[in-house]
Coordinates of C-alpha atoms and ligand atoms in Angstrom, one line a residue:
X225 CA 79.7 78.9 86.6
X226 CA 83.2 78.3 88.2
X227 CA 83.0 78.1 92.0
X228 CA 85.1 80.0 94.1
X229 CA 88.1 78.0 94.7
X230 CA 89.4 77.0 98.3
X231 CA 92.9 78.0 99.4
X232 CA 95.7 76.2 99.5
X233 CA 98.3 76.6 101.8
X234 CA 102.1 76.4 100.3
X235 CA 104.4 76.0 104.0
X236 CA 108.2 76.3 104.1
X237 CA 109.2 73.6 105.8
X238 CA 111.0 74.7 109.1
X239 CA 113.0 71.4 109.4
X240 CA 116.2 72.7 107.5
X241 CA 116.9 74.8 110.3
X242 CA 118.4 72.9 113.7
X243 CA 118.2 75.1 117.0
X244 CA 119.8 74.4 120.1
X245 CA 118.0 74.6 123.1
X246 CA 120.1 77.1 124.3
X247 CA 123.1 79.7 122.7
X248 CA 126.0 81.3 124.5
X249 CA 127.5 84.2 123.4
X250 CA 129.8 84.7 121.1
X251 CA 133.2 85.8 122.3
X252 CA 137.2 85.5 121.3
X253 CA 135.7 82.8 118.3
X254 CA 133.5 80.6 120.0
X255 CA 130.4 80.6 122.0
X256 CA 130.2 80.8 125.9
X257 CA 128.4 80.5 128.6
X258 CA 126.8 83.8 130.2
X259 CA 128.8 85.2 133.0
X260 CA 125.7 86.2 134.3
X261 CA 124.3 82.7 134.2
X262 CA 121.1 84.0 132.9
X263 CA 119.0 83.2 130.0
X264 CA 115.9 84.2 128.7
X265 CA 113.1 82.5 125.9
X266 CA 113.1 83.6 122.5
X267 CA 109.8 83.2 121.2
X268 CA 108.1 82.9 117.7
X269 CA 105.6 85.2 117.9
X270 CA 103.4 83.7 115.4
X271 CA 102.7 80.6 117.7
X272 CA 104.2 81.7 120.7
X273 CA 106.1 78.4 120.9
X274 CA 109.3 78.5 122.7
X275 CA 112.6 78.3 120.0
X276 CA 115.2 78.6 122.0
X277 CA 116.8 80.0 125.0
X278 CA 119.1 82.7 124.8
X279 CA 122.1 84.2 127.0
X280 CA 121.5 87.5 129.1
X281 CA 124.6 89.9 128.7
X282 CA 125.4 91.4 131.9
X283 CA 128.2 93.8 132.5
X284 CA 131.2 91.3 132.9
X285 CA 130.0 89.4 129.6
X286 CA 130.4 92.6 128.0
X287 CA 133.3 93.5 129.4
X288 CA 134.6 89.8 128.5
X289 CA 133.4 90.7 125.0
X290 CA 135.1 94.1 124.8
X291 CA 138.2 92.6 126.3
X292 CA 137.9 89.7 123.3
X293 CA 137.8 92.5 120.6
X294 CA 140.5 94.4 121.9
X295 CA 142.7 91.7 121.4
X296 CA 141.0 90.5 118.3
X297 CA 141.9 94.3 116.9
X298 CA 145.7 93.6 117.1
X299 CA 145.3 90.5 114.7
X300 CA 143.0 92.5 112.3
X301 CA 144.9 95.5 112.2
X302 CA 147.7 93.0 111.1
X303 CA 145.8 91.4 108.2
X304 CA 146.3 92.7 104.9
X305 CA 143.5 94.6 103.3
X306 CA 143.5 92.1 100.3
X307 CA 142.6 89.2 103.0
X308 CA 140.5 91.4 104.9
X309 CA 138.0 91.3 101.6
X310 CA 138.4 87.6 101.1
X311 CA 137.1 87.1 104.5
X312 CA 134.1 89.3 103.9
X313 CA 133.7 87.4 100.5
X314 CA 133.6 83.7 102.3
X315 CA 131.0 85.3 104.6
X316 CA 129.2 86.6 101.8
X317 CA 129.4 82.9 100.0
X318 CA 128.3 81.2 103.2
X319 CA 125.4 83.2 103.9
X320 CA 124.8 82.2 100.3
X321 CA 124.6 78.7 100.5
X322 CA 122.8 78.6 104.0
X323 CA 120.3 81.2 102.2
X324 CA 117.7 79.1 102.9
X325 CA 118.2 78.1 106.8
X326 CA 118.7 81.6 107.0
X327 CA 115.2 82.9 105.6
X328 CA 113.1 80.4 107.4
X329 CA 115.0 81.0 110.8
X330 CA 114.5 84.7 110.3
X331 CA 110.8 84.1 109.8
X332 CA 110.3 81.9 112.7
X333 CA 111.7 84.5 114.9
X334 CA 110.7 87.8 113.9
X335 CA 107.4 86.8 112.3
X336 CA 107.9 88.1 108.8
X337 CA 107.0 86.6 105.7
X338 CA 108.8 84.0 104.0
X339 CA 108.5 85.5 100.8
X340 CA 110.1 88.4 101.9
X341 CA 113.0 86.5 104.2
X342 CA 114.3 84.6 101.3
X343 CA 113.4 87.1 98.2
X344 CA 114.5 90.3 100.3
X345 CA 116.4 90.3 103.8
X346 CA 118.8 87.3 102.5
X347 CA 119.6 88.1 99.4
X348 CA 120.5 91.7 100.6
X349 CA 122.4 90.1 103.8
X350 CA 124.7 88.5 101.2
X351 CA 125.1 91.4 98.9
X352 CA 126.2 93.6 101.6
X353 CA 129.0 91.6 102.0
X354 CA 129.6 90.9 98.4
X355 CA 129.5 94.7 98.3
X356 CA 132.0 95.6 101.0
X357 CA 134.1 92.6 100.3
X358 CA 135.3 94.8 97.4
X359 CA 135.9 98.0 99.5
X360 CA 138.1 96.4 101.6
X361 CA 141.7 97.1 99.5
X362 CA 140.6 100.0 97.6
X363 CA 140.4 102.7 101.2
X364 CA 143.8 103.9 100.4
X365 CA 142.8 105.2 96.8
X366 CA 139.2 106.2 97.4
X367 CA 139.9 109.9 99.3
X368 CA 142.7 111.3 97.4
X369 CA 143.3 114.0 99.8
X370 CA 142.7 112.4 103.3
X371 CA 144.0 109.5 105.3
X372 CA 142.0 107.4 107.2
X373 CA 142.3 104.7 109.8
X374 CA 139.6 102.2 111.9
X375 CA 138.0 103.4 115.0
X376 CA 139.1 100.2 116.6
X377 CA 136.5 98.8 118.6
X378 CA 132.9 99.2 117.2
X379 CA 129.8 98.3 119.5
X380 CA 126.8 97.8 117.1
X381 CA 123.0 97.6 118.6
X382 CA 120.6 96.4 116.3
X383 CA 116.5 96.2 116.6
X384 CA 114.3 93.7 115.2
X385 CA 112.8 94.3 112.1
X386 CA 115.4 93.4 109.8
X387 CA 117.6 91.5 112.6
X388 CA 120.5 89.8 109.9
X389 CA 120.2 92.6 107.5
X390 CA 121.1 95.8 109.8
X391 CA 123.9 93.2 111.2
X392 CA 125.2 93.0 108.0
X393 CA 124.7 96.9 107.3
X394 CA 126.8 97.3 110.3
X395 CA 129.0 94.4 110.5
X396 CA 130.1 94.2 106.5
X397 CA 131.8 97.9 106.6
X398 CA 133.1 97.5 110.1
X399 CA 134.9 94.5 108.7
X400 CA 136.3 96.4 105.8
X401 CA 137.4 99.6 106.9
X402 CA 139.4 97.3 109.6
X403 CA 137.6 97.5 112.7
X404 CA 136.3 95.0 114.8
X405 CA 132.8 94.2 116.5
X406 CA 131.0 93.8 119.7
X407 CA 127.3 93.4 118.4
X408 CA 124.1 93.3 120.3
X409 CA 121.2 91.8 118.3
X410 CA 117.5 93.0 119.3
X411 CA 115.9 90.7 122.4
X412 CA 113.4 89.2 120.3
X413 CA 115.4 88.2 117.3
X414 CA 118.7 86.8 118.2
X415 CA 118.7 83.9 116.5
X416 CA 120.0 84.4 112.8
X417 CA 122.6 86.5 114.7
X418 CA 123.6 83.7 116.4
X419 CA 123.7 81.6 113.1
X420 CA 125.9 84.3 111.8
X421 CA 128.6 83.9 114.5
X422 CA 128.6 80.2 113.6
X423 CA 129.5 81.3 110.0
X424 CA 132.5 83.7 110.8
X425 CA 133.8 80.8 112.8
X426 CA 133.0 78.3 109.8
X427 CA 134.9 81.2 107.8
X428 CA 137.8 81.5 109.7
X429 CA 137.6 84.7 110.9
X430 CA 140.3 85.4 113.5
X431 CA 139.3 85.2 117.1
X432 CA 137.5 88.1 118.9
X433 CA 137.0 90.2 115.6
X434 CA 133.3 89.2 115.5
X435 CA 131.6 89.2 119.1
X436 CA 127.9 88.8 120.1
X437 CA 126.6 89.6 123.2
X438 CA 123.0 88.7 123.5
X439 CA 120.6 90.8 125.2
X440 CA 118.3 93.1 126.1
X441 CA 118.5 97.2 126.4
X442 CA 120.5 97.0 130.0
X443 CA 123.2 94.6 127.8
X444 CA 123.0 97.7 125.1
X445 CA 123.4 100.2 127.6
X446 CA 126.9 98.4 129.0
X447 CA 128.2 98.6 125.4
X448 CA 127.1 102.5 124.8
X449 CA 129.3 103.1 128.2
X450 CA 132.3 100.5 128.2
X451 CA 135.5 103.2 128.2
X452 CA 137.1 100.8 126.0
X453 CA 134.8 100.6 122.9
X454 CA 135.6 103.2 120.0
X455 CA 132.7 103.7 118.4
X456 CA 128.7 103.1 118.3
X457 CA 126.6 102.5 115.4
X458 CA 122.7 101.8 116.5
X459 CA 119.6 101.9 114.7
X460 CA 116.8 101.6 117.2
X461 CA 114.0 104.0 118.6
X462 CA 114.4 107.8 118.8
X463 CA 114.0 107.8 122.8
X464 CA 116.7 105.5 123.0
X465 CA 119.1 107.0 120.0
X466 CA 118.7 110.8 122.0
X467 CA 119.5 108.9 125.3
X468 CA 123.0 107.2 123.4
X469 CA 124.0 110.5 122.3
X470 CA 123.7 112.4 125.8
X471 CA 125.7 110.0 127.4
X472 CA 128.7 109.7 124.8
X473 CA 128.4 113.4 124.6
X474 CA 132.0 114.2 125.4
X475 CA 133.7 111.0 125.3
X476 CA 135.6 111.3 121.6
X477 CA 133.9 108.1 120.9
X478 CA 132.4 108.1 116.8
X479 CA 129.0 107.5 116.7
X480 CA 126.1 106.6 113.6
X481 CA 122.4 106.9 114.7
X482 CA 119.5 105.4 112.3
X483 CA 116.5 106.2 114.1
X484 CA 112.8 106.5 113.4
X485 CA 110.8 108.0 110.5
X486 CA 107.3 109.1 109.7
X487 CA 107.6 109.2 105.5
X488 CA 105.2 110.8 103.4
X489 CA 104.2 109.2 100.1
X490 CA 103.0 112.0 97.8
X491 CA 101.1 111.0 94.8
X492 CA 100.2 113.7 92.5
X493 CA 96.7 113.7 90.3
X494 CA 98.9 112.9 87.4
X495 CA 100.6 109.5 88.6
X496 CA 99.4 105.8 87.1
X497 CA 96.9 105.4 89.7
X498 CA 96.9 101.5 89.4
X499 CA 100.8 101.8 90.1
X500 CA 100.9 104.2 92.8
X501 CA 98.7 101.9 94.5
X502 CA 100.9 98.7 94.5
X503 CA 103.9 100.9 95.3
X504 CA 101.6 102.4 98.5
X505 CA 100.7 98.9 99.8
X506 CA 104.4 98.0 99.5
X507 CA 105.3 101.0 101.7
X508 CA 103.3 100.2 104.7
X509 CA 102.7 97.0 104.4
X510 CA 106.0 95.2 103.5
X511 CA 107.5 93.7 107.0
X512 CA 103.6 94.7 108.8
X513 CA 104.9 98.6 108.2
X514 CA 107.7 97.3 111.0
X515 CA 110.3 99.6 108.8
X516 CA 111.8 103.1 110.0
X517 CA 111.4 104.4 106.4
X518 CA 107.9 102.8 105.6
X519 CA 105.3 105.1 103.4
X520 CA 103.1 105.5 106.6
X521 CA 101.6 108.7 105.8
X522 CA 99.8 109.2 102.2
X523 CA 100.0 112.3 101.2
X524 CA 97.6 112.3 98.4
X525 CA 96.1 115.1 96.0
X526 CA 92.3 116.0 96.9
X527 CA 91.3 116.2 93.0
X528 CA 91.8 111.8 93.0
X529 CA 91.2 111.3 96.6
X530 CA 88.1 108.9 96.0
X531 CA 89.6 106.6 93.4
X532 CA 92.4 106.5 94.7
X533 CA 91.2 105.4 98.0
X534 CA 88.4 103.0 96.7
X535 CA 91.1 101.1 94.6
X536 CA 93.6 101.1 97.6
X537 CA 90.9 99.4 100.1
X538 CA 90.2 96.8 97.3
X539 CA 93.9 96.0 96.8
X540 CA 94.1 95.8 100.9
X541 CA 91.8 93.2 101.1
X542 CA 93.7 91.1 98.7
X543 CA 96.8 91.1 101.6
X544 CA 96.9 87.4 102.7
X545 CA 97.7 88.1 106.7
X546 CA 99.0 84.9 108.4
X547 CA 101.5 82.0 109.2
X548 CA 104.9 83.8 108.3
X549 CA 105.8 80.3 106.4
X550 CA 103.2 80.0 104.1
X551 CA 104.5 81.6 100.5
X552 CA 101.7 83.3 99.9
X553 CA 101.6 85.5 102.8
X554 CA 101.9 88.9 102.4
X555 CA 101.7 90.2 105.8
X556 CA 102.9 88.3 108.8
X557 CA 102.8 88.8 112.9
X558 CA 103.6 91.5 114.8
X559 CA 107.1 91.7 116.4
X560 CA 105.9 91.2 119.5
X561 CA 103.2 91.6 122.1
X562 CA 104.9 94.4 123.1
X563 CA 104.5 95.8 119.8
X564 CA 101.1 94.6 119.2
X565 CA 100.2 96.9 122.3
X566 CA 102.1 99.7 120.9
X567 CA 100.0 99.6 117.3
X568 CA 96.7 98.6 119.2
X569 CA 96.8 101.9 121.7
X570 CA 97.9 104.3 118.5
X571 CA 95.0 103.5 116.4
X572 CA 92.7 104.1 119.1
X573 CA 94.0 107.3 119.3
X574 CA 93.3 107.9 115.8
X575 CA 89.9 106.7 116.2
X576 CA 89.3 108.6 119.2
X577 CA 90.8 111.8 117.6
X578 CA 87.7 111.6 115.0
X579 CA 89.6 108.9 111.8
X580 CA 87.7 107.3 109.8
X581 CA 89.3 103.7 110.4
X582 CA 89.2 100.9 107.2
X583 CA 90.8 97.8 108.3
X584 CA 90.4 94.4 106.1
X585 CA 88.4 90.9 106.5
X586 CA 90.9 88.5 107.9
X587 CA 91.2 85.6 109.9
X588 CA 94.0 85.2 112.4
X589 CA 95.5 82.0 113.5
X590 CA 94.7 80.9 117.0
X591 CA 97.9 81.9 119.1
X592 CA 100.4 85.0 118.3
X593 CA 100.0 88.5 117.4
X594 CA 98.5 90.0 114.6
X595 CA 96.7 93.3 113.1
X596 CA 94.7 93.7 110.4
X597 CA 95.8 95.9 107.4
X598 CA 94.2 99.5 108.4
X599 CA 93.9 102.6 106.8
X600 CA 92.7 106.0 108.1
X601 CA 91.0 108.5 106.1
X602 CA 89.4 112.1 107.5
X603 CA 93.3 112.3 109.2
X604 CA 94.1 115.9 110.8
X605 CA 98.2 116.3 110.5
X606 CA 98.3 117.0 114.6
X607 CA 96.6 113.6 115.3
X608 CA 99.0 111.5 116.9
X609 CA 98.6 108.6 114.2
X610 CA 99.8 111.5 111.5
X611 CA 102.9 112.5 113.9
X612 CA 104.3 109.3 115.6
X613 CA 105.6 106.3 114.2
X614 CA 103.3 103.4 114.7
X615 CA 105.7 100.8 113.4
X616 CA 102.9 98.6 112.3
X617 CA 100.6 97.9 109.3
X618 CA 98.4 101.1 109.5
X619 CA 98.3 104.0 106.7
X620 CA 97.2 107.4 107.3
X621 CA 95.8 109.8 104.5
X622 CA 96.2 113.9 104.6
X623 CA 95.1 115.4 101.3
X624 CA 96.6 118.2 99.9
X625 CA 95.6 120.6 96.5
X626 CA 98.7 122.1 95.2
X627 CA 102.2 120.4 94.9
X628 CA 103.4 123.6 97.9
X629 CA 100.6 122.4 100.5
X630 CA 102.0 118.9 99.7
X631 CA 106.0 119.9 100.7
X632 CA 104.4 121.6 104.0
X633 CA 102.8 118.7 104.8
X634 CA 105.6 116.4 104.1
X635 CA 108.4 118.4 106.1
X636 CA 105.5 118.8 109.1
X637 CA 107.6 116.1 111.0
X638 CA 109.9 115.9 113.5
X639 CA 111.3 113.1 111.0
X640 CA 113.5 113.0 108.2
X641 CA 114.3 109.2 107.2
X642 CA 112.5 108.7 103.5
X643 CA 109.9 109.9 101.0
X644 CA 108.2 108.5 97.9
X645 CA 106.9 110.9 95.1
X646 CA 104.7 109.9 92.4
X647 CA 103.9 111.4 89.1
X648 CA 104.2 110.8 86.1
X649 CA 106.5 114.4 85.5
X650 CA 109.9 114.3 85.8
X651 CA 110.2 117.9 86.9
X652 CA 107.5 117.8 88.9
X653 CA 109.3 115.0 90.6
X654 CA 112.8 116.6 90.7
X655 CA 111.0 119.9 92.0
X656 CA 109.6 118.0 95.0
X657 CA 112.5 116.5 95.8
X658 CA 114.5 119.1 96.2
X659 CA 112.0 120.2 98.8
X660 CA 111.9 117.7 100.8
X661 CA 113.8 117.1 103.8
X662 CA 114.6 113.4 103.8
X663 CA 117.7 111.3 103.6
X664 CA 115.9 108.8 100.9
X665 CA 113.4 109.8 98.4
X666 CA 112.1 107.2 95.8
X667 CA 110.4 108.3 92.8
X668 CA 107.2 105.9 91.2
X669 CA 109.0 102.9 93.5
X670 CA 109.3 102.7 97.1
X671 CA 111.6 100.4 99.6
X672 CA 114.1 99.9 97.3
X673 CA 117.5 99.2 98.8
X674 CA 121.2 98.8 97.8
X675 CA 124.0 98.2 99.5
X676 CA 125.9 100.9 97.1
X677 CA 123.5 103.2 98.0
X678 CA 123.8 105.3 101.2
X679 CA 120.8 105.3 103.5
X680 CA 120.0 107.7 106.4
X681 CA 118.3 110.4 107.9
X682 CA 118.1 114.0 109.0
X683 CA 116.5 116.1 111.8
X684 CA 115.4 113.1 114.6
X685 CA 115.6 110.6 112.1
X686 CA 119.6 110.7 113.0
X687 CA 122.9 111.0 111.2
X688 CA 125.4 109.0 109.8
X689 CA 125.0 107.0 106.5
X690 CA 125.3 103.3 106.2
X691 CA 126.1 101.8 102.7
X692 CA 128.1 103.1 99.7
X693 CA 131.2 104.7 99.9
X694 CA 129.4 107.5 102.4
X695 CA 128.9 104.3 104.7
X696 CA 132.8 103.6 105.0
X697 CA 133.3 107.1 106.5
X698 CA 130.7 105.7 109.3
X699 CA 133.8 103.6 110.6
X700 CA 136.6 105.7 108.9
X701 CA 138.5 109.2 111.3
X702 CA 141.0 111.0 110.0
X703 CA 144.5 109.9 110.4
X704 CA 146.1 113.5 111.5
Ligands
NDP851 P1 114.7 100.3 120.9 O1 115.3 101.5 120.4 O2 114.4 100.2 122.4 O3 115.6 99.0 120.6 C1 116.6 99.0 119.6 C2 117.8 98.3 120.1 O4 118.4 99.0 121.2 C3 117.5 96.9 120.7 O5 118.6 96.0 120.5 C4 117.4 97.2 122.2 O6 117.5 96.1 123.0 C5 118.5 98.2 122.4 N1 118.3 99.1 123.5 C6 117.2 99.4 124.2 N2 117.5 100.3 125.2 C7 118.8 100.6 125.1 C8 119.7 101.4 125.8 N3 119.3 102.2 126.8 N4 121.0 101.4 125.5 C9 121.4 100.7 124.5 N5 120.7 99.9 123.8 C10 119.4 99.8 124.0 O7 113.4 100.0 120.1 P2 112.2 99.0 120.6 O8 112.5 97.6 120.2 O9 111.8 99.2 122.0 O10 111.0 99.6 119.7 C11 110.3 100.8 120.1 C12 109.9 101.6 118.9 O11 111.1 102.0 118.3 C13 109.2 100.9 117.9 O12 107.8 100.9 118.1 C14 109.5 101.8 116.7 O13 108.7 102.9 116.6 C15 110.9 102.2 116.9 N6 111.9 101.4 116.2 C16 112.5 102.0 115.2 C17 113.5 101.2 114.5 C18 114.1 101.8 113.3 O14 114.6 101.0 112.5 N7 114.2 103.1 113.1 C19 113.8 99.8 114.8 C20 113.1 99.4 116.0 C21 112.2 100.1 116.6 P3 116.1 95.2 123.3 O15 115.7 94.7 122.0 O16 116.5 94.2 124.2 O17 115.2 96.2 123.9

């Protein structure tokens, strides 16, 4: 008889990465001290130890930063096309040989995985600008019957769930199509921003073409309003997407929202059950479900309901919940405490609106924020947890019988981010597709990202697309 063997724990050691005890900002190629001589902590919120300190941006920093851009425009504009994409290639090189500073700092500050810092988030960072790099001299030839030019000044406001990837979703084809950047990282992640600004300097990158102005939502808010800033690409929270767009409403200024999303994952009677079920645990809970275009609602046919649902708690309670450094985590801490409230009040709902709640066996470590790996069953499609975006590691289940109940279902959302269909039938597949209203739709895979592929949404999810050639036209207008 074998005993059960005890677990080991495999850590990333966090020693390759060297903080200071306190950043500037960013500005005209090197950092600064805040105008508004504030700082505030960032945290990691799997211990709750202090990392750093961090500038506030008030409204003259950002003005300073603005100001630095404006400036750093005239040089950019000058710079050939050609050397436009070496300097996105050195970045891209860079960020491939600090890969692994990168990963760990990313984890230490936003909570997630290691695994998934240095196998996903990283490696994508670096592709993006790999990717872009190569778009950089070919604008001229790529429309054949339109010009184009740069908006000029982009102000880019990021959130925290993928902090260095959506800078380089934004950043990389700012930097291509020849604009230049004010960018506001999320409050509790600044820190691989930060790294990044180091990099552009290491690369060379002419003054005041890449600016950071750290922050919180006020910071964001001076960017969205400063007269002198062209454009605004932000991916963030519905609320705050709607209130951007009311007040540029008017102003001329171009402007790319990525906002939430409340995706359904349809599996059909037909599909490999045993695959469906990995690729429904990836779609919630890769990043703790802290992704706008996460699986979070199962959509799943009533005929395989109880297999279905007895292998997926099974494969649940496999999920490995703790320190975001160990390798073989699979689901770290939440965001924040902030967040952790949000998540917590939502699934009371569900239970209070009559749920049936599964959550796994876990142990947390002492300090930080966690949540265990839940899934509702006996879900009602008006129930808040089936309508709102809980941005956390919690699956809901609606059944459905036929493959029409299924595309109501689906579309029954304010939402329209990303999908995932599975089935074994290729026409079934194509059928549903076409049906549903989402900007993404993955078929027998889910969360699978490329930086020539465009990604967006429809209805409140927003508009705009940001990768691919379709992403260029994000920082592109027409050159009457
Ligand atoms: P927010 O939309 O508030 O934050 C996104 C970014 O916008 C952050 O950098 C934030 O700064 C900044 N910001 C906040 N208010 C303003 C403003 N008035 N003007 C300009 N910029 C602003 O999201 P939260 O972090 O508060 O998360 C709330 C919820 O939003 C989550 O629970 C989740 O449901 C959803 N969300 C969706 C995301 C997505 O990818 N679709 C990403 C993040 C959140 P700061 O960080 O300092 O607040």
């Amino acid at each position: 008889m074998v005993e059960k063997w005890s677990y080991s724990e495999s850590i990333e050691s966090s020693e390759i990465v060297n903080l200071e005890k306190k950043y500037g900002h960013f500005i005209n190629g090197s950092f600064v001290s805040p105008k508004s001589k504030k700082y505030f902590d960032t945290i990691s919120p799997s211990t709750e130890e202090l990392l750093s300190k961090v500038s506030f941006g008030g409204k003259e920093d950002v003005d300073s930063a603005v100001a630095s851009a404006k400036e750093g425009f005239k040089t950019w504009t000058k710079v050939k096309p050609v050397d436009r994409s070496k300097y996105l290639f050195k970045i891209a090189r860079l960020i491939q040989e600090r890969s692994r500073e990168f990963a760990v700092l990313e984890s230490m500050d936003g909570g997630k995985p290691i695994r998934e810092s240095r196998d996903v988030d990283i490696p994508q960072v670096s592709a993006n600008f790999f990717y872009f790099a190569g778009w950089a001299d070919k604008l001229e030839l790529s429309w054949s019957n339109s010009k184009f030019k740069p908006y000029g000044v982009a102000g880019q406001i990021i959130p925290w769930n993928f902090p260095l990837l959506m800078l380089a979703w934004k950043v990389a084809p700012a930097l291509a199509t020849g604009n230049v950047v004010v960018l506001k990282p999320a409050e509790t992640t600044p820190l691989t921003a930060l790294m990044f600004a180091q990099i552009c300097a290491e690369a060379g990158l002419p003054d005041g073409v890449f600016n950071l102005v750290t922050g919180n939502g006020e910071t964001g808010s001076y960017i969205v309003n400063h007269k002198d800033v062209d454009k605004i690409a932000f991916t963030g929270s519905t609320v705050v997407g709607k209130q951007i767009q009311a007040s540029l409403a008017g102003t001329g200024k171009g402007l790319t929202l990525e906002l939430g999303g409340k995706a359904a994952n349809i599996v059909y009677e037909d599909a490999s059950i045993d695959q469906a079920v990995e690729g429904v645990v990836n779609g919630i809970f890769f990043n703790q479900g802290h992704v706008c275009c996460a699986g979070s609602r199962l959509l799943i046919q009533e005929s395989i309901q109880d297999q279905f649902i007895e292998k997926l708690e099974r494969r649940m309670q496999q999920l490995r919940v703790g320190n975001p450094l160990d390798k073989n985590t699979d689901i770290g801490a939440i965001n924040s405490k902030q967040q952790l409230e949000k998540i917590t009040e939502l699934v009371e709902s569900g239970v209070n609106d009559g749920g049936s709640i599964y959550q796994t066996e876990c142990d947390f470590p002492g300090n930080g924020f966690w949540f265990k790996p839940t899934l509702f069953t006996n879900v009602q499609p008006a129930y808040r947890i089936a309508r709102e975006e809980i941005f956390g590691p919690v699956l809901t289940t609606i059944t459905f019988r036929t493959p029409e109940e299924a595309i109501e279902i689906a579309n029954n959302t304010e939402y329209g981010l990303s999908a995932g269909i599975w089935s074994e039938k290729g026409s079934k597949i194509l059928w549903t597709a076409d049906r549903l209203d989402a900007g993404v739709i993955w078929s027998n895979t889910f969360n699978k990202f490329d930086p020539s592929s465009p990604f967006g949404g429809y209805k409140e999810s927003g508009f705009g697309r940001e990768g691919g050639r379709h992403g260029l036209l994000s920082y592109l207008k027409e050159d009457k």
